[in-house]
XYZ file of C-alpha atoms in Angstrom:
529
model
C -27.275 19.692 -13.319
C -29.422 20.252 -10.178
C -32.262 17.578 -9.646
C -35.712 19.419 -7.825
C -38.427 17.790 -6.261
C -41.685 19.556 -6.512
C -44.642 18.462 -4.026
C -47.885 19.949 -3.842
C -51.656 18.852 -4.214
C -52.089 21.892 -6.224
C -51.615 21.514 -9.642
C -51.919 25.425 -10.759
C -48.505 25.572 -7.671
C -46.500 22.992 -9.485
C -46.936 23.875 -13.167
C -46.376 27.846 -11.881
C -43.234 26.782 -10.098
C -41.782 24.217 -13.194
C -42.475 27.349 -15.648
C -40.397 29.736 -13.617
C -37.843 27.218 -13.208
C -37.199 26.406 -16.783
C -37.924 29.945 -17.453
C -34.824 31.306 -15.047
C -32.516 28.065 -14.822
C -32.958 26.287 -18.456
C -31.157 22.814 -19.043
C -29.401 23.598 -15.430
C -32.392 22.031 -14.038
C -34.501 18.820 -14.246
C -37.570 18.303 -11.832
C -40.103 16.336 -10.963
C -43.530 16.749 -9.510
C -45.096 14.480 -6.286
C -48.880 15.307 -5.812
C -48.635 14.195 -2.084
C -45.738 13.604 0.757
C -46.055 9.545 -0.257
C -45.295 10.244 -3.534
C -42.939 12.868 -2.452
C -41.244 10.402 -0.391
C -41.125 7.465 -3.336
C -39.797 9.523 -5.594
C -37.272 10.807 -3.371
C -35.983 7.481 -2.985
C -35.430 7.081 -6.901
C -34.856 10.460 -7.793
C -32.221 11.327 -5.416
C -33.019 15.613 -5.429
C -30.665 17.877 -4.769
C -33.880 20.278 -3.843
C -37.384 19.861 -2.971
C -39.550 22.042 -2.502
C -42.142 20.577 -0.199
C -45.945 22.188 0.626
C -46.740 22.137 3.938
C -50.246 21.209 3.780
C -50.562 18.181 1.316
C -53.309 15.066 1.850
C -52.248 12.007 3.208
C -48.812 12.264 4.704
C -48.123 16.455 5.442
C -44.761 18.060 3.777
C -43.219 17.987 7.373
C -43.624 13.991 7.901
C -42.424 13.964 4.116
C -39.332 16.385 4.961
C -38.738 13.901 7.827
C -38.157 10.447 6.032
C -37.088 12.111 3.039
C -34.138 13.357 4.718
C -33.552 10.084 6.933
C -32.586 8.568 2.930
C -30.522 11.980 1.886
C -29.557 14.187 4.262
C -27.970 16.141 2.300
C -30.634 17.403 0.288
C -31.942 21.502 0.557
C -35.453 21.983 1.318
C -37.800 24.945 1.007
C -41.171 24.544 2.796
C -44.276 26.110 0.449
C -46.795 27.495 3.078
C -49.864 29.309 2.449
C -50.375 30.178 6.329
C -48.469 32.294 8.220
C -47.791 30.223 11.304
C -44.434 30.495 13.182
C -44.694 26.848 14.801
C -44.800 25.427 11.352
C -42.081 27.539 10.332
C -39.847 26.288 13.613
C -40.932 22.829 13.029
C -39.635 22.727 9.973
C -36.237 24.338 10.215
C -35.942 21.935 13.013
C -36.329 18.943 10.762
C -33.961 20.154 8.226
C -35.291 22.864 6.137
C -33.671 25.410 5.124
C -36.200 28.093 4.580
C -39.881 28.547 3.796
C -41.632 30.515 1.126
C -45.157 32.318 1.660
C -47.961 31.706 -1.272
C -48.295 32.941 -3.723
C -44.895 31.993 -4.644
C -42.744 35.725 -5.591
C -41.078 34.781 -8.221
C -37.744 36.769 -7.748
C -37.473 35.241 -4.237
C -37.590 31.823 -5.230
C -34.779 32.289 -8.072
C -32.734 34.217 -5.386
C -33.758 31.301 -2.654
C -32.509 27.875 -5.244
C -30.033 29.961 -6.579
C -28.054 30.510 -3.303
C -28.970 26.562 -2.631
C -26.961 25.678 -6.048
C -24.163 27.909 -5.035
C -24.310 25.856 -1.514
C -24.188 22.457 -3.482
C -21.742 23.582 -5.783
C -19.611 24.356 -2.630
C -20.722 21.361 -1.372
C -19.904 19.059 -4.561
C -16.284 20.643 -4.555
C -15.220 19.977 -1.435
C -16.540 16.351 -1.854
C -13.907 16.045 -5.049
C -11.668 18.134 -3.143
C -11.440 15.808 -0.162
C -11.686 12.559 -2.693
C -8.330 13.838 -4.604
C -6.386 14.249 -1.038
C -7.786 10.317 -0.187
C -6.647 9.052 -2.998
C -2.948 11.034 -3.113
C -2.861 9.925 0.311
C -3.662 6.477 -0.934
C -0.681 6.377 -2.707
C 1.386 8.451 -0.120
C 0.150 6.436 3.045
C 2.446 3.137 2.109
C 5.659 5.389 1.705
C 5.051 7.016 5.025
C 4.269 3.282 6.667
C 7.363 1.985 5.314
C 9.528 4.672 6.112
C 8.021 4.605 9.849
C 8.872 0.614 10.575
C 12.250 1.077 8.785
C 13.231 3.696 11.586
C 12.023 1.143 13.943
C 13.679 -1.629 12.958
C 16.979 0.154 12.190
C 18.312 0.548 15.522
C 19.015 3.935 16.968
C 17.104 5.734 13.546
C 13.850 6.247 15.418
C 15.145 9.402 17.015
C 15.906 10.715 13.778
C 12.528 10.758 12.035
C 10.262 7.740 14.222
C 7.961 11.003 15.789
C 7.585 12.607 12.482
C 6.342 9.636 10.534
C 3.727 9.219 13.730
C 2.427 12.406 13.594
C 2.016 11.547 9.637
C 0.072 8.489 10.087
C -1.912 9.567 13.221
C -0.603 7.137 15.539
C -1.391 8.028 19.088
C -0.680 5.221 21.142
C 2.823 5.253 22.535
C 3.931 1.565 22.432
C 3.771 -0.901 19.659
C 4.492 -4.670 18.492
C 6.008 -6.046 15.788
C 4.294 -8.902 13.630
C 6.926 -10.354 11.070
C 5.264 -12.536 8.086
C 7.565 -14.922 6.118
C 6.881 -17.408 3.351
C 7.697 -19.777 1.106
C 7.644 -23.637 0.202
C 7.766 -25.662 3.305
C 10.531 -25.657 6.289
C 14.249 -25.495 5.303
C 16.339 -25.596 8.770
C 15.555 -22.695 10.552
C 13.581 -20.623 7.336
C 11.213 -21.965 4.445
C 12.272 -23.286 1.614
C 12.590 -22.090 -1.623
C 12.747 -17.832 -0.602
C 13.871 -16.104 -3.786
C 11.119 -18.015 -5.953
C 8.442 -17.609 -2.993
C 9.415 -14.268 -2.406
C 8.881 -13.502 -6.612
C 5.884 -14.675 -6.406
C 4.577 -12.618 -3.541
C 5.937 -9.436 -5.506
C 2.641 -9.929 -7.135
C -0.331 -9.778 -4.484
C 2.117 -7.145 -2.568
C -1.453 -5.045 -2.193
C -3.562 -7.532 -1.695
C -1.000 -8.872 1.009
C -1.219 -5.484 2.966
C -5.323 -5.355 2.218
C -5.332 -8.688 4.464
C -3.294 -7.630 7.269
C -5.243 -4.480 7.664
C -8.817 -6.394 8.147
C -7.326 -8.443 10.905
C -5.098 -5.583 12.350
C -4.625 -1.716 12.748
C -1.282 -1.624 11.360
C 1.509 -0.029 9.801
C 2.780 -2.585 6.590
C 6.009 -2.580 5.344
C 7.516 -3.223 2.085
C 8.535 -7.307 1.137
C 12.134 -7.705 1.833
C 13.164 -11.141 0.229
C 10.251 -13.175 1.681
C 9.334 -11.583 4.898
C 6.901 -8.707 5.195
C 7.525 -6.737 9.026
C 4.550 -5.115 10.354
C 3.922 -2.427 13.343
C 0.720 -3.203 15.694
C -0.321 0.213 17.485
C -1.077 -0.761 21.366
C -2.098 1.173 23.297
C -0.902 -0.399 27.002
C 2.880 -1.268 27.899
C 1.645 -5.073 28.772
C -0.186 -7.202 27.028
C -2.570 -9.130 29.003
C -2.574 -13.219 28.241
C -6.380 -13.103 26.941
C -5.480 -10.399 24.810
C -1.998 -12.170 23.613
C -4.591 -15.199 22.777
C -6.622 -12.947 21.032
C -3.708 -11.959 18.704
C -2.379 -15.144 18.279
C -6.001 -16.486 16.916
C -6.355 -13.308 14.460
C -2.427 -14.153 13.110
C -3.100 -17.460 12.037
C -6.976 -16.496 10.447
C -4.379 -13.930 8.860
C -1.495 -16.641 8.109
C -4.423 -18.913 6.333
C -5.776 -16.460 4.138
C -2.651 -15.231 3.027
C -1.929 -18.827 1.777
C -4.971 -19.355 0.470
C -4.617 -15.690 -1.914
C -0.524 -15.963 -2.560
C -0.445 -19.945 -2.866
C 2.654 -20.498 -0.375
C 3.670 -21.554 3.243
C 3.117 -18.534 5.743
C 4.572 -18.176 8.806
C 3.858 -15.459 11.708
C 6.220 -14.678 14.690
C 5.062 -12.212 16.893
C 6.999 -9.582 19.400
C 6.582 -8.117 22.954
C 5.196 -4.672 23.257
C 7.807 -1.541 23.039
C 7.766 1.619 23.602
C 8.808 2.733 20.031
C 11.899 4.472 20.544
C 13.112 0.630 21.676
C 11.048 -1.236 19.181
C 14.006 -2.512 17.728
C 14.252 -5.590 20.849
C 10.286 -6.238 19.274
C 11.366 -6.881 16.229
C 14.597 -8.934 16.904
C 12.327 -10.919 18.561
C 9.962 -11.491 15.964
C 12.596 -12.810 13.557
C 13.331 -15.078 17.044
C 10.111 -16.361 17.150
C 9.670 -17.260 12.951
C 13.417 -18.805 13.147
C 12.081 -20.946 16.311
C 9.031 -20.755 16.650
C 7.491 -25.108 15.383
C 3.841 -23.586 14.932
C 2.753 -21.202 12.110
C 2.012 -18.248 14.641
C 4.416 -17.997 17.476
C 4.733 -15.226 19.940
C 7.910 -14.605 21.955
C 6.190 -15.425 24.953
C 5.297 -18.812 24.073
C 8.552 -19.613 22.704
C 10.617 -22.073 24.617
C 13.544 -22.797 22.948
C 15.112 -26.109 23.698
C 18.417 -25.095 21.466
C 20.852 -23.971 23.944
C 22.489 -20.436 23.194
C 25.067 -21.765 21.596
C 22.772 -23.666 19.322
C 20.856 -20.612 18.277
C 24.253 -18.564 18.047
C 25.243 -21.157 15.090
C 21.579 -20.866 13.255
C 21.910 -17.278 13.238
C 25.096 -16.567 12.226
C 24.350 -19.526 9.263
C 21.516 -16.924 8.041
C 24.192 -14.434 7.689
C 26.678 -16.335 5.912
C 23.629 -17.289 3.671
C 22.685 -13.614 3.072
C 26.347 -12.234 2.290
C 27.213 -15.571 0.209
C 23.728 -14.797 -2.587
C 25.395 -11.120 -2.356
C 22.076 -9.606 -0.878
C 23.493 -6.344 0.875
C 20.069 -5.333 1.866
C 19.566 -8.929 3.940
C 22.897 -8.929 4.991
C 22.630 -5.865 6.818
C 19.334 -6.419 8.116
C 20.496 -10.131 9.184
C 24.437 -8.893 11.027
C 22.521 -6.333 12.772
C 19.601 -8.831 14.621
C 22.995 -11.286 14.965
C 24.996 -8.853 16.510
C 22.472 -7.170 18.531
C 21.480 -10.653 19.607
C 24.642 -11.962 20.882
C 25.662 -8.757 22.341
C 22.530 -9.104 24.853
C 22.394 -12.673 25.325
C 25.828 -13.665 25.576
C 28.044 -13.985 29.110
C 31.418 -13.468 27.339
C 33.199 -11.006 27.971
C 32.903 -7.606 25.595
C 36.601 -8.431 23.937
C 35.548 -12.185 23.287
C 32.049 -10.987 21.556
C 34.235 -8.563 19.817
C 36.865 -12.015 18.314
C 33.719 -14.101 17.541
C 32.190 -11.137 15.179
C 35.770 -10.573 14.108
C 35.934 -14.676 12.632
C 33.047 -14.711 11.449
C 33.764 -11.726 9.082
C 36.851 -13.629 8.067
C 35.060 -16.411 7.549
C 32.679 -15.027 5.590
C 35.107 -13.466 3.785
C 36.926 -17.064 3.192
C 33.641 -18.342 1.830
C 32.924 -15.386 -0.674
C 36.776 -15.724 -2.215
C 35.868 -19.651 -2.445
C 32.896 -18.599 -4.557
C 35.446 -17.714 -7.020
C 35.102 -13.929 -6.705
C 38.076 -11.926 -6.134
C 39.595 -11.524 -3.050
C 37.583 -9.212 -0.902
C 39.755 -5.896 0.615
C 39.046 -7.695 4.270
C 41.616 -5.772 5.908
C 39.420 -2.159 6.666
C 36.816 -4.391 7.698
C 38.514 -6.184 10.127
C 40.812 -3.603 11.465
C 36.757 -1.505 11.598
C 35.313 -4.230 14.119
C 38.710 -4.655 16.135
C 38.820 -1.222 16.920
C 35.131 -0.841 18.318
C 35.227 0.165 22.095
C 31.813 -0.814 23.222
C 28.235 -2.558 21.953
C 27.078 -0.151 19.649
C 29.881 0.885 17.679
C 30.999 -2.868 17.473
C 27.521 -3.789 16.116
C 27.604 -0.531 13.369
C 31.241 -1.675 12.442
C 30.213 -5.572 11.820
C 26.921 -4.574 9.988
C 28.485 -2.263 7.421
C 31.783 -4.689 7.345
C 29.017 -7.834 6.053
C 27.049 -5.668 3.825
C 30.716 -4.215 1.758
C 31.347 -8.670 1.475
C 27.718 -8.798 0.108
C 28.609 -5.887 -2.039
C 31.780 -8.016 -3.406
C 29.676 -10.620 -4.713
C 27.713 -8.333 -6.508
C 31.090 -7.216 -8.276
C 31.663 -10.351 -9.171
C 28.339 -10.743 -11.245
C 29.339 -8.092 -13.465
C 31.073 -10.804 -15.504
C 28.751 -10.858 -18.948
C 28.153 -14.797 -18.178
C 26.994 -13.821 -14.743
C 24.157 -11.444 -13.637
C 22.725 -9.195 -16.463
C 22.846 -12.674 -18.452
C 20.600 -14.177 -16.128
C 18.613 -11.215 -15.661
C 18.250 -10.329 -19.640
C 17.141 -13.962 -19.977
C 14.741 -13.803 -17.075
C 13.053 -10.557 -18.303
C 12.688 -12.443 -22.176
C 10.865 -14.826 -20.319
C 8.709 -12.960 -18.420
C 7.877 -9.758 -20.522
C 4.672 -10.219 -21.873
C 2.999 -9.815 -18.484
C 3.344 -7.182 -15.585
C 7.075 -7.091 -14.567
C 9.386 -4.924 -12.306
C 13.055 -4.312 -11.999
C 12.508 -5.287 -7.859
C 11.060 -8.955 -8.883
C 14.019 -9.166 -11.556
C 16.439 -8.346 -8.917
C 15.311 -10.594 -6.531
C 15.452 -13.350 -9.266
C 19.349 -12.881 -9.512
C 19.614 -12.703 -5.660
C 20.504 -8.893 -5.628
C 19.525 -5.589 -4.130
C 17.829 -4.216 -6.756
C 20.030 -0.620 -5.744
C 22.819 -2.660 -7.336
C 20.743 -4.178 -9.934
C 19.591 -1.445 -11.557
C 23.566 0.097 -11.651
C 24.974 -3.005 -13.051
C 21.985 -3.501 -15.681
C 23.041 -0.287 -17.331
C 26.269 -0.928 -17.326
C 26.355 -4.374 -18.417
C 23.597 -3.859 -21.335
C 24.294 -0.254 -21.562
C 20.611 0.646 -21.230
C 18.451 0.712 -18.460
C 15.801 -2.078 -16.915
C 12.949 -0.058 -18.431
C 14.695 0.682 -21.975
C 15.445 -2.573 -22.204
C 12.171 -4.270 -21.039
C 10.331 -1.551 -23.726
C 12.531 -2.535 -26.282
C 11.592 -6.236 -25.971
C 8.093 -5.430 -25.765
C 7.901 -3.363 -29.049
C 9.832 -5.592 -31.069
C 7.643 -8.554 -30.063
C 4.379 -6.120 -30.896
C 6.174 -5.332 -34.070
C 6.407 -9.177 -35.476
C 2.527 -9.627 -33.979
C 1.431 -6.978 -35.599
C 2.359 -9.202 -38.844
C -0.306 -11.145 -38.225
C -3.732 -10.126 -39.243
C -6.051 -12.375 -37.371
C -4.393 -10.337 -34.082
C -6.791 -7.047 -33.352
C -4.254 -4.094 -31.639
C -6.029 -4.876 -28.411
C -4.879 -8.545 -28.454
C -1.531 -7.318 -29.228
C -0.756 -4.654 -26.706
C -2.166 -7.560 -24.278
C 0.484 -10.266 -25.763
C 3.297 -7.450 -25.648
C 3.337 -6.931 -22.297
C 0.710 -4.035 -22.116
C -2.756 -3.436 -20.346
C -3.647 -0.103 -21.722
C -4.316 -0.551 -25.495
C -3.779 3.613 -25.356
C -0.329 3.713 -23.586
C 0.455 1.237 -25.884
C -0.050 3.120 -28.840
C 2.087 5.965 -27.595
C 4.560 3.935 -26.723
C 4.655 2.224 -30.048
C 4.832 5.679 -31.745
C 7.377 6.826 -29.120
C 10.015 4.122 -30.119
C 8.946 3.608 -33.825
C 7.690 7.319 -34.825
C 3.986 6.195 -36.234
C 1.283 4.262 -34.437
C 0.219 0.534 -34.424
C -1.950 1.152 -36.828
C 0.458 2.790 -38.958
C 2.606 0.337 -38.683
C 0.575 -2.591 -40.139
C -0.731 -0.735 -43.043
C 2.866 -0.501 -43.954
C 3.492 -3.761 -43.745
C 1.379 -4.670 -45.886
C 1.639 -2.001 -48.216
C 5.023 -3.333 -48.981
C 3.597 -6.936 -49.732
């Protein structure tokens, strides 16, 4: 459907040039008629024409001062000038102010179908790129978060940024060539050095995940990264190596507008700790320090260089390692790895021991960590590999690869040991029968148990001998099944009270797992009664 707007004071010109429009386009086609550039200008404004076709000389307000503000509303639009004079200023003026051509009265009526026909072709064109380049925003709405998360996990893995750190730049369009790291965490109050209450916090986040990363883009140009436990790490493009104290102020004032709103939308305590700027292939030292400033940091937003800790190395040695033991002992691999390497990392740049004593202290506390795992009543963990792994490390890097994969295989052992049928995939079928009527994921059921959800999903199909989805399905349709028993219930209300938001996926789910639809289904039912 093309819309045209006809102006001219002449009504023998306007019916002449509906007729042969209706005539040559049919239903393709709906216009309207303006006897003057006012009217052409008012209608324009309601109308919204993909064409006009405008007469120079009209009374009142000419077709050139119409063409002018009718294009200021909608550029877009494809005008022919009508003239009945053949006067080459007119003709300049008005390609100057948008037109794209003028016609000579009387009106030839093969040129003007030839003229708006090679207009529709142009909006057609037109209309196809603008769906065209519509489909690609939206893919890359769904792409652009994979891409962001993959980019800060090569930053915050150390030594990975070589590997694929440029390529996930040029993805995202990142140009400047340093960065900071902002590291959100949450939950219920302060517990030691976290908050309190992570694994429920962190469940609960699961849920405004997007609306999370909506927030942190109106206060900053940043990368966001997916929730791990109950922090949320995001990269801060800047564009300078130093970051100037008004500016740092600046930052520090948008965090906690950031911090408050986020509390206000998720319901929980935020917190905000805030690195130097890196150059990115080092933006691993931003982010330790980011975890350095939430740990120490007594203010919701704390950057590292307002942090003075009064704990003496020593002290902050024995907080950090306790987060590790903490991480390995609820069998999270994931945190446990992330949590060794900012430990080791830390202590190999901070402390003045010697490399062979740094080397012992990682050594005991992997033995003591393994100690505290057996003592959890899980089988002995193979510590031997592990140990014999860090002991043989010959400088700072391999000893902090060694100690990091030797925590995460302890974290893994706990995770063995909730394959017993009283331990994990009880916990988790019972969580998931108490939580499947509304929008639920294997991640927030993982996290519920205190597991990577890697893991999760391996011992769920083991352990019920389905998998997470079959199983949550399953639930779903028996509980539509016995509400479908009930009359008063319409098949909206019970997709809704099964679990599901689309009454139509519903339905072909139902007939999926049953072989005949809702519908179907009750009629049966009470057929038989």
């Amino acid at each position: 459907m093309y819309r045209i707007l006809i102006a001219d004071d002449e009504g023998i010109v306007t019916d002449s040039l509906q007729y042969i429009i209706k005539k040559h386009f049919g239903d393709e086609c709906q216009t309207v008629i303006a006897k003057n550039g006012r009217q052409a200008i008012e209608t324009a404004e309601s109308f919204r024409p993909d064409i006009a076709l405008l007469d120079i000389q009209m009374p009142g307000l000419n077709g050139l001062k119409a063409l002018e503000e009718i294009r200021g509303q909608n550029p877009r639009i494809k005008t022919l000038m009508l003239t009945a004079y053949d006067n080459f200023d007119y003709a300049k003026e008005a390609l100057r102010l948008g037109a794209v051509d003028y016609l000579m009265k009387p009106i030839n009526k093969k040129v003007l179908t030839e003229r708006l026909t090679g207009l529709m072709r142009t909006i057609d064109q037109e209309r196809k790129k603008r769906r065209d380049d519509l489909l690609v925003r939206e893919k890359m709405e769904a792409v652009v978060p994979i891409i962001e998360d993959g980019f800060i996990n090569s930053l915050i893995i150390q030594n990975e940024y070589e590997d694929s750190g440029e390529k996930y730049r040029t993805l995202l369009n990142i140009e400047e060539d340093y960065g900071i790291i902002l590291a959100l965490e949450w939950g219920s109050g302060r517990d030691g050095a976290g908050m309190g209450n992570p694994v429920g916090s962190g469940i609960r986040a699961h849920k405004y995940s997007r609306k999370m990363e909506e927030l942190v883009k109106v206060y900053f140009k940043a990368c966001v990264g997916n929730i791990m436990g109950n922090k949320m790490i995001c990269v801060i493009p800047y564009g300078s190596p130093r970051l100037e104290y008004e500016s740092r102020l600046h930052m520090i004032e948008k965090a906690r507008s950031l911090v408050a709103s986020l509390k206000q939308v998720v319901g929980v305590d935020f917190k905000a700790g805030i690195g130097s700027v890196r150059p990115w292939d080092t933006m691993f030292d931003s982010y330790e320090e980011a975890l350095n400033a939430l740990r120490h940091g007594k203010r919701n937003v704390t950057h590292i260089d307002d942090l003075i800790v009064k704990d003496t190395l020593e002290e902050q040695r024995q907080a950090m390692e306790r987060v590790v033991l903490r991480t390995v002992r609820g069998g999270m691999e994931h945190d446990a790895r992330r949590e060794a390497a900012v430990f080791a990392g830390w202590l190999l740049k901070n402390q003045a021991s010697s490399f062979e004593e740094m080397r012992m202290q990682l050594a005991e506390l992997f033995l003591l960590a393994g100690r505290m795992v057996q003592d959890q009543g899980n089988r002995r963990p193979e510590s031997q590999e592990g140990l014999s792994g860090i002991l043989g490390a010959r400088e700072g890097e391999e000893l902090r690869q060694r100690f990091v994969a030797a925590m995460a295989e302890l974290a893994r052992t706990v995770v063995i040991r909730n394959e017993e049928p009283d331990g994990i995939i009880t916990r988790a079928q019972e969580y998931i029968r108490q939580n499947f009527t509304r929008d639920l994921a294997l991640e927030e059921v993982a996290q519920a148990v205190e597991i990577s959800p890697y893991y999760f999903s391996k011992l769920f199909k083991e352990g019920a001998g389905m998998n997470f989805t079959e199983y949550l399905t399953g639930l779903r349709i028996e509980a539509a099944k016995k509400l479908l028993m009930n009359r008063d219930l319409s098949i909206k209300q019970v997709c809704i009270d099964s679990g599901y938001a689309n009454p139509n996926y519903f339905s072909r789910i139902f007939k999926k797992w049953t072989g005949i639809t809702p519908t179907e289904f009750r009629d049966r039912v009470f057929q038989e009664h």
